[in-house]
């Protein structure tokens, strides 16, 4: 069965601290996505990672991909309250003809002062 | 450009009733997807349209769910009759054909069956 596992599922952080969200997946994938969702809002695309060793950064967020380990990380640097949201990773299985994504359960991040 | 629009944003219905969800994709996006998130679980794929054709409906849970995309524009997802386990948030996403990397999601419809 195809699985995408995120951990932790809940993360309470203090402002200014660093932390990492992990995303493991069970199948060969040709791309990995990170999305952010604020309550009641749509999923906002953060990063698309296409190759082994890919690293992308936007502001305080940095995502990386290790296709051999089937692992992606989303690193948060010096967290601020505005980063509070739910973060999802999703993969596209390489053998799959369609373009459906397999999502993880999401990591709910709460940043407090 | 306008985003993906879904409505209603919330719906509360009784078990056994019928509900129809609507998704308006971004103009020019031939790919349209429906996903669902049951509380605390993963967002799961339901089906994929290319224009008006169902490309992949492998994620549809059962025959109580009917999706249509007449004319290749907006799509509807009907649940009839609704059961308690159908509660969740239904997301729609769209993308251009040939641009497999970029999906735009709507804000979802939260369906509660009581």
PDB file of N, CA and C in Angstrom, chain B residues 19-61:
ATOM      1  N   UNK B  19     -26.579  15.607  -1.221  1.00  0.00           N
ATOM      2  CA  UNK B  19     -25.838  16.871  -1.246  1.00  0.00           C
ATOM      3  C   UNK B  19     -25.048  16.933  -2.545  1.00  0.00           C
ATOM      4  N   UNK B  20     -24.982  18.124  -3.104  1.00  0.00           N
ATOM      5  CA  UNK B  20     -24.202  18.328  -4.326  1.00  0.00           C
ATOM      6  C   UNK B  20     -23.178  19.415  -4.078  1.00  0.00           C
ATOM      7  N   UNK B  21     -21.929  19.077  -4.299  1.00  0.00           N
ATOM      8  CA  UNK B  21     -20.829  20.016  -4.150  1.00  0.00           C
ATOM      9  C   UNK B  21     -20.406  20.485  -5.538  1.00  0.00           C
ATOM     10  N   UNK B  22     -19.979  21.723  -5.600  1.00  0.00           N
ATOM     11  CA  UNK B  22     -19.592  22.256  -6.902  1.00  0.00           C
ATOM     12  C   UNK B  22     -18.180  22.804  -6.859  1.00  0.00           C
ATOM     13  N   UNK B  23     -17.487  22.639  -7.970  1.00  0.00           N
ATOM     14  CA  UNK B  23     -16.125  23.164  -8.114  1.00  0.00           C
ATOM     15  C   UNK B  23     -16.000  23.889  -9.445  1.00  0.00           C
ATOM     16  N   UNK B  24     -15.562  25.126  -9.385  1.00  0.00           N
ATOM     17  CA  UNK B  24     -15.251  25.875 -10.593  1.00  0.00           C
ATOM     18  C   UNK B  24     -13.731  25.987 -10.699  1.00  0.00           C
ATOM     19  N   UNK B  25     -13.137  25.324 -11.670  1.00  0.00           N
ATOM     20  CA  UNK B  25     -11.673  25.380 -11.787  1.00  0.00           C
ATOM     21  C   UNK B  25     -11.221  26.700 -12.383  1.00  0.00           C
ATOM     22  N   UNK B  26      -9.929  26.892 -12.422  1.00  0.00           N
ATOM     23  CA  UNK B  26      -9.384  28.058 -13.100  1.00  0.00           C
ATOM     24  C   UNK B  26      -9.662  27.915 -14.600  1.00  0.00           C
ATOM     25  N   UNK B  27     -10.064  28.999 -15.215  1.00  0.00           N
ATOM     26  CA  UNK B  27     -10.363  28.974 -16.641  1.00  0.00           C
ATOM     27  C   UNK B  27      -9.156  28.485 -17.436  1.00  0.00           C
ATOM     28  N   UNK B  28      -9.418  27.517 -18.317  1.00  0.00           N
ATOM     29  CA  UNK B  28      -8.331  26.980 -19.132  1.00  0.00           C
ATOM     30  C   UNK B  28      -7.650  25.765 -18.547  1.00  0.00           C
ATOM     31  N   UNK B  29      -8.003  25.416 -17.318  1.00  0.00           N
ATOM     32  CA  UNK B  29      -7.435  24.219 -16.689  1.00  0.00           C
ATOM     33  C   UNK B  29      -8.303  23.019 -17.051  1.00  0.00           C
ATOM     34  N   UNK B  30      -7.750  22.142 -17.872  1.00  0.00           N
ATOM     35  CA  UNK B  30      -8.518  20.983 -18.302  1.00  0.00           C
ATOM     36  C   UNK B  30      -8.513  19.849 -17.263  1.00  0.00           C
ATOM     37  N   UNK B  31      -7.456  19.800 -16.448  1.00  0.00           N
ATOM     38  CA  UNK B  31      -7.410  18.795 -15.379  1.00  0.00           C
ATOM     39  C   UNK B  31      -8.207  19.288 -14.186  1.00  0.00           C
ATOM     40  N   UNK B  32      -9.063  18.431 -13.673  1.00  0.00           N
ATOM     41  CA  UNK B  32      -9.817  18.754 -12.458  1.00  0.00           C
ATOM     42  C   UNK B  32      -9.813  17.520 -11.583  1.00  0.00           C
ATOM     43  N   UNK B  33      -9.500  17.710 -10.301  1.00  0.00           N
ATOM     44  CA  UNK B  33      -9.385  16.618  -9.346  1.00  0.00           C
ATOM     45  C   UNK B  33     -10.303  16.873  -8.160  1.00  0.00           C
ATOM     46  N   UNK B  34     -10.823  15.794  -7.619  1.00  0.00           N
ATOM     47  CA  UNK B  34     -11.516  15.841  -6.338  1.00  0.00           C
ATOM     48  C   UNK B  34     -10.715  15.002  -5.338  1.00  0.00           C
ATOM     49  N   UNK B  35     -10.554  15.585  -4.147  1.00  0.00           N
ATOM     50  CA  UNK B  35      -9.925  14.906  -3.035  1.00  0.00           C
ATOM     51  C   UNK B  35     -10.824  15.049  -1.806  1.00  0.00           C
ATOM     52  N   UNK B  36     -10.606  14.218  -0.813  1.00  0.00           N
ATOM     53  CA  UNK B  36     -11.371  14.296   0.417  1.00  0.00           C
ATOM     54  C   UNK B  36     -10.458  14.057   1.609  1.00  0.00           C
ATOM     55  N   UNK B  37     -10.707  14.836   2.674  1.00  0.00           N
ATOM     56  CA  UNK B  37      -9.996  14.598   3.917  1.00  0.00           C
ATOM     57  C   UNK B  37     -11.013  14.327   5.017  1.00  0.00           C
ATOM     58  N   UNK B  38     -10.994  13.109   5.510  1.00  0.00           N
ATOM     59  CA  UNK B  38     -11.771  12.772   6.688  1.00  0.00           C
ATOM     60  C   UNK B  38     -10.956  13.221   7.897  1.00  0.00           C
ATOM     61  N   UNK B  39     -11.624  13.691   8.929  1.00  0.00           N
ATOM     62  CA  UNK B  39     -10.931  14.307  10.064  1.00  0.00           C
ATOM     63  C   UNK B  39      -9.802  13.438  10.586  1.00  0.00           C
ATOM     64  N   UNK B  40      -8.619  14.049  10.686  1.00  0.00           N
ATOM     65  CA  UNK B  40      -7.474  13.362  11.254  1.00  0.00           C
ATOM     66  C   UNK B  40      -6.772  12.405  10.322  1.00  0.00           C
ATOM     67  N   UNK B  41      -7.283  12.287   9.111  1.00  0.00           N
ATOM     68  CA  UNK B  41      -6.681  11.337   8.171  1.00  0.00           C
ATOM     69  C   UNK B  41      -6.026  12.085   7.005  1.00  0.00           C
ATOM     70  N   UNK B  42      -5.521  11.281   6.078  1.00  0.00           N
ATOM     71  CA  UNK B  42      -4.863  11.861   4.910  1.00  0.00           C
ATOM     72  C   UNK B  42      -5.883  12.490   3.969  1.00  0.00           C
ATOM     73  N   UNK B  43      -5.399  13.397   3.148  1.00  0.00           N
ATOM     74  CA  UNK B  43      -6.203  13.871   2.024  1.00  0.00           C
ATOM     75  C   UNK B  43      -6.124  12.764   0.961  1.00  0.00           C
ATOM     76  N   UNK B  44      -7.285  12.264   0.560  1.00  0.00           N
ATOM     77  CA  UNK B  44      -7.297  11.123  -0.366  1.00  0.00           C
ATOM     78  C   UNK B  44      -7.917  11.491  -1.704  1.00  0.00           C
ATOM     79  N   UNK B  45      -7.303  11.001  -2.741  1.00  0.00           N
ATOM     80  CA  UNK B  45      -7.761  11.214  -4.106  1.00  0.00           C
ATOM     81  C   UNK B  45      -9.092  10.522  -4.330  1.00  0.00           C
ATOM     82  N   UNK B  46     -10.002  11.209  -5.008  1.00  0.00           N
ATOM     83  CA  UNK B  46     -11.286  10.611  -5.387  1.00  0.00           C
ATOM     84  C   UNK B  46     -11.322  10.342  -6.888  1.00  0.00           C
ATOM     85  N   UNK B  47     -11.188  11.423  -7.690  1.00  0.00           N
ATOM     86  CA  UNK B  47     -11.176  11.207  -9.122  1.00  0.00           C
ATOM     87  C   UNK B  47     -10.578  12.373  -9.873  1.00  0.00           C
ATOM     88  N   UNK B  48     -10.330  12.118 -11.156  1.00  0.00           N
ATOM     89  CA  UNK B  48      -9.646  13.059 -12.021  1.00  0.00           C
ATOM     90  C   UNK B  48     -10.387  13.160 -13.345  1.00  0.00           C
ATOM     91  N   UNK B  49     -10.708  14.392 -13.727  1.00  0.00           N
ATOM     92  CA  UNK B  49     -11.280  14.671 -15.043  1.00  0.00           C
ATOM     93  C   UNK B  49     -10.222  15.307 -15.927  1.00  0.00           C
ATOM     94  N   UNK B  50     -10.243  14.952 -17.201  1.00  0.00           N
ATOM     95  CA  UNK B  50      -9.584  15.750 -18.221  1.00  0.00           C
ATOM     96  C   UNK B  50     -10.697  16.260 -19.123  1.00  0.00           C
ATOM     97  N   UNK B  51     -10.874  17.526 -19.095  1.00  0.00           N
ATOM     98  CA  UNK B  51     -12.064  18.145 -19.718  1.00  0.00           C
ATOM     99  C   UNK B  51     -13.292  17.447 -19.146  1.00  0.00           C
ATOM    100  N   UNK B  52     -14.156  16.912 -19.999  1.00  0.00           N
ATOM    101  CA  UNK B  52     -15.385  16.307 -19.459  1.00  0.00           C
ATOM    102  C   UNK B  52     -15.249  14.812 -19.206  1.00  0.00           C
ATOM    103  N   UNK B  53     -14.086  14.241 -19.501  1.00  0.00           N
ATOM    104  CA  UNK B  53     -13.902  12.799 -19.386  1.00  0.00           C
ATOM    105  C   UNK B  53     -13.287  12.412 -18.049  1.00  0.00           C
ATOM    106  N   UNK B  54     -13.801  11.342 -17.486  1.00  0.00           N
ATOM    107  CA  UNK B  54     -13.220  10.804 -16.260  1.00  0.00           C
ATOM    108  C   UNK B  54     -11.958  10.030 -16.618  1.00  0.00           C
ATOM    109  N   UNK B  55     -10.819  10.544 -16.178  1.00  0.00           N
ATOM    110  CA  UNK B  55      -9.541   9.916 -16.479  1.00  0.00           C
ATOM    111  C   UNK B  55      -9.225   8.798 -15.484  1.00  0.00           C
ATOM    112  N   UNK B  56      -9.606   9.041 -14.243  1.00  0.00           N
ATOM    113  CA  UNK B  56      -9.280   8.097 -13.177  1.00  0.00           C
ATOM    114  C   UNK B  56     -10.293   8.304 -12.069  1.00  0.00           C
ATOM    115  N   UNK B  57     -11.083   7.292 -11.798  1.00  0.00           N
ATOM    116  CA  UNK B  57     -12.044   7.402 -10.694  1.00  0.00           C
ATOM    117  C   UNK B  57     -11.811   6.304  -9.669  1.00  0.00           C
ATOM    118  N   UNK B  58     -10.570   5.874  -9.586  1.00  0.00           N
ATOM    119  CA  UNK B  58     -10.227   4.762  -8.705  1.00  0.00           C
ATOM    120  C   UNK B  58     -10.410   5.081  -7.232  1.00  0.00           C
ATOM    121  N   UNK B  59     -10.474   6.341  -6.868  1.00  0.00           N
ATOM    122  CA  UNK B  59     -10.592   6.705  -5.462  1.00  0.00           C
ATOM    123  C   UNK B  59     -12.018   6.912  -4.987  1.00  0.00           C
ATOM    124  N   UNK B  60     -12.980   6.803  -5.865  1.00  0.00           N
ATOM    125  CA  UNK B  60     -14.372   6.990  -5.458  1.00  0.00           C
ATOM    126  C   UNK B  60     -14.760   5.857  -4.517  1.00  0.00           C
ATOM    127  N   UNK B  61     -15.284   6.196  -3.339  1.00  0.00           N
ATOM    128  CA  UNK B  61     -15.487   5.169  -2.314  1.00  0.00           C
ATOM    129  C   UNK B  61     -16.583   4.157  -2.641  1.00  0.00           C
TER     130      UNK B  61
END
